[in-house]
Short mmCIF file of C-alpha atoms in Angstrom, two decimals:
data_model
loop_
_atom_site.label_atom_id
_atom_site.label_comp_id
_atom_site.label_asym_id
_atom_site.label_seq_id
_atom_site.Cartn_x
_atom_site.Cartn_y
_atom_site.Cartn_z
CA TYR A 1 79.93 -13.64 6.04
CA ARG A 2 77.55 -15.32 8.48
CA THR A 3 77.98 -18.78 6.93
CA LEU A 4 81.80 -18.82 7.08
CA ASP A 5 83.98 -20.75 9.53
CA ALA A 6 87.31 -19.49 10.85
CA ASP A 7 89.05 -20.83 7.71
CA GLY A 8 86.90 -18.71 5.37
CA ILE A 9 84.89 -21.63 3.98
CA CYS A 10 81.28 -22.50 4.80
CA ALA A 11 80.67 -25.48 7.04
CA PRO A 12 78.46 -28.49 6.19
CA GLY A 13 74.93 -27.97 7.43
CA GLU A 14 74.91 -24.19 6.97
CA ARG A 15 71.81 -22.70 5.36
CA LEU A 16 72.50 -20.58 2.27
CA GLN A 17 70.33 -17.80 0.96
CA SER A 18 70.76 -15.93 -2.30
CA GLY A 19 73.67 -13.49 -1.96
CA ASP A 20 75.39 -15.29 0.95
CA ILE A 21 79.17 -15.56 0.78
CA PHE A 22 80.25 -19.18 1.14
CA VAL A 23 83.97 -18.91 0.22
CA ASN A 24 86.08 -15.92 1.30
CA LYS A 25 88.68 -16.16 -1.46
CA GLN A 26 91.63 -13.84 -2.12
CA VAL A 27 93.45 -13.64 -5.44
CA PRO A 28 96.80 -12.06 -6.37
CA VAL A 29 96.58 -8.54 -7.76
CA ASN A 30 99.37 -9.07 -10.29
CA THR A 31 99.14 -12.43 -12.06
CA SER A 32 101.25 -11.60 -15.11
CA ASP A 33 104.67 -11.19 -13.40
CA THR A 34 106.56 -13.77 -11.44
CA ILE A 35 106.83 -13.01 -7.74
CA THR A 36 110.34 -11.91 -6.84
CA ASN A 37 109.42 -10.51 -3.44
CA THR A 38 109.21 -13.37 -0.94
CA GLU A 39 107.21 -11.25 1.53
CA ALA A 40 104.22 -11.55 -0.80
CA LEU A 41 104.40 -15.34 -0.57
CA HIS A 42 104.30 -15.39 3.22
CA GLY A 43 101.35 -13.05 3.63
CA THR A 44 103.20 -10.08 5.11
CA ASN A 45 102.38 -7.89 2.11
CA THR A 46 98.58 -7.51 2.20
CA ASP A 47 98.55 -5.26 -0.90
CA ALA A 48 99.53 -8.24 -3.08
CA TYR A 49 96.03 -9.79 -2.78
CA ARG A 50 92.48 -8.54 -3.31
CA PRO A 51 89.26 -10.05 -1.96
CA ALA A 52 87.17 -12.12 -4.37
CA PRO A 53 84.38 -13.69 -2.29
CA VAL A 54 82.23 -16.41 -3.88
CA THR A 55 78.50 -15.82 -3.38
CA TYR A 56 75.56 -18.19 -3.66
CA LYS A 57 73.35 -17.30 -6.63
CA GLY A 58 70.46 -19.70 -6.17
CA PRO A 59 66.72 -19.13 -6.08
CA PRO A 60 65.77 -16.71 -3.30
CA HIS A 61 62.94 -18.68 -1.64
CA HIS A 62 64.32 -22.24 -1.54
CA ASP A 63 65.87 -23.86 1.49
CA THR A 64 69.45 -24.60 0.43
CA TYR A 65 72.02 -26.25 2.69
CA VAL A 66 75.74 -27.02 2.37
CA ASP A 67 75.88 -30.81 2.13
CA ARG A 68 79.62 -31.53 1.78
CA VAL A 69 82.88 -29.58 1.59
CA MET A 70 86.00 -31.13 0.05
CA ILE A 71 89.43 -29.46 0.17
CA SER A 72 92.30 -30.90 -1.87
CA SER A 73 95.81 -29.71 -2.73
CA ASN A 74 98.76 -30.83 -4.81
CA GLU A 75 102.50 -30.79 -4.11
CA ASN A 76 102.68 -27.11 -5.17
CA ASP A 77 100.04 -26.07 -2.60
CA HIS A 78 97.40 -25.27 -5.24
CA TYR A 79 94.02 -25.83 -3.59
CA VAL A 80 90.75 -27.08 -5.03
CA LEU A 81 87.46 -26.62 -3.17
CA LYS A 82 84.32 -28.56 -3.99
CA ILE A 83 81.14 -27.60 -2.21
CA ARG A 84 77.99 -29.63 -2.71
CA VAL A 85 74.70 -27.99 -1.82
CA ARG A 86 71.23 -29.47 -1.60
CA SER A 87 67.96 -27.71 -2.10
CA THR A 88 64.35 -28.58 -1.32
CA ARG A 89 61.63 -27.17 -3.49
#
């Protein structure tokens, strides 16, 4: 978690090593039913989500840095993250 900002996403310029978490993502526990409880939508029910962090799986001895981070969303508040990394060999 050392590479994460306050928003749970790595910042440009951060150095990544193999096994580092660069996105602290959470996913719904139940994806098959529609949500009828509005508390789950507003984050008051913490049991409705489970952690699913995204880790860097690159070569262990290369210097790898986060080059750019792009966050986009649509009208339904579905987010897309694109993280570009660069590595020197």
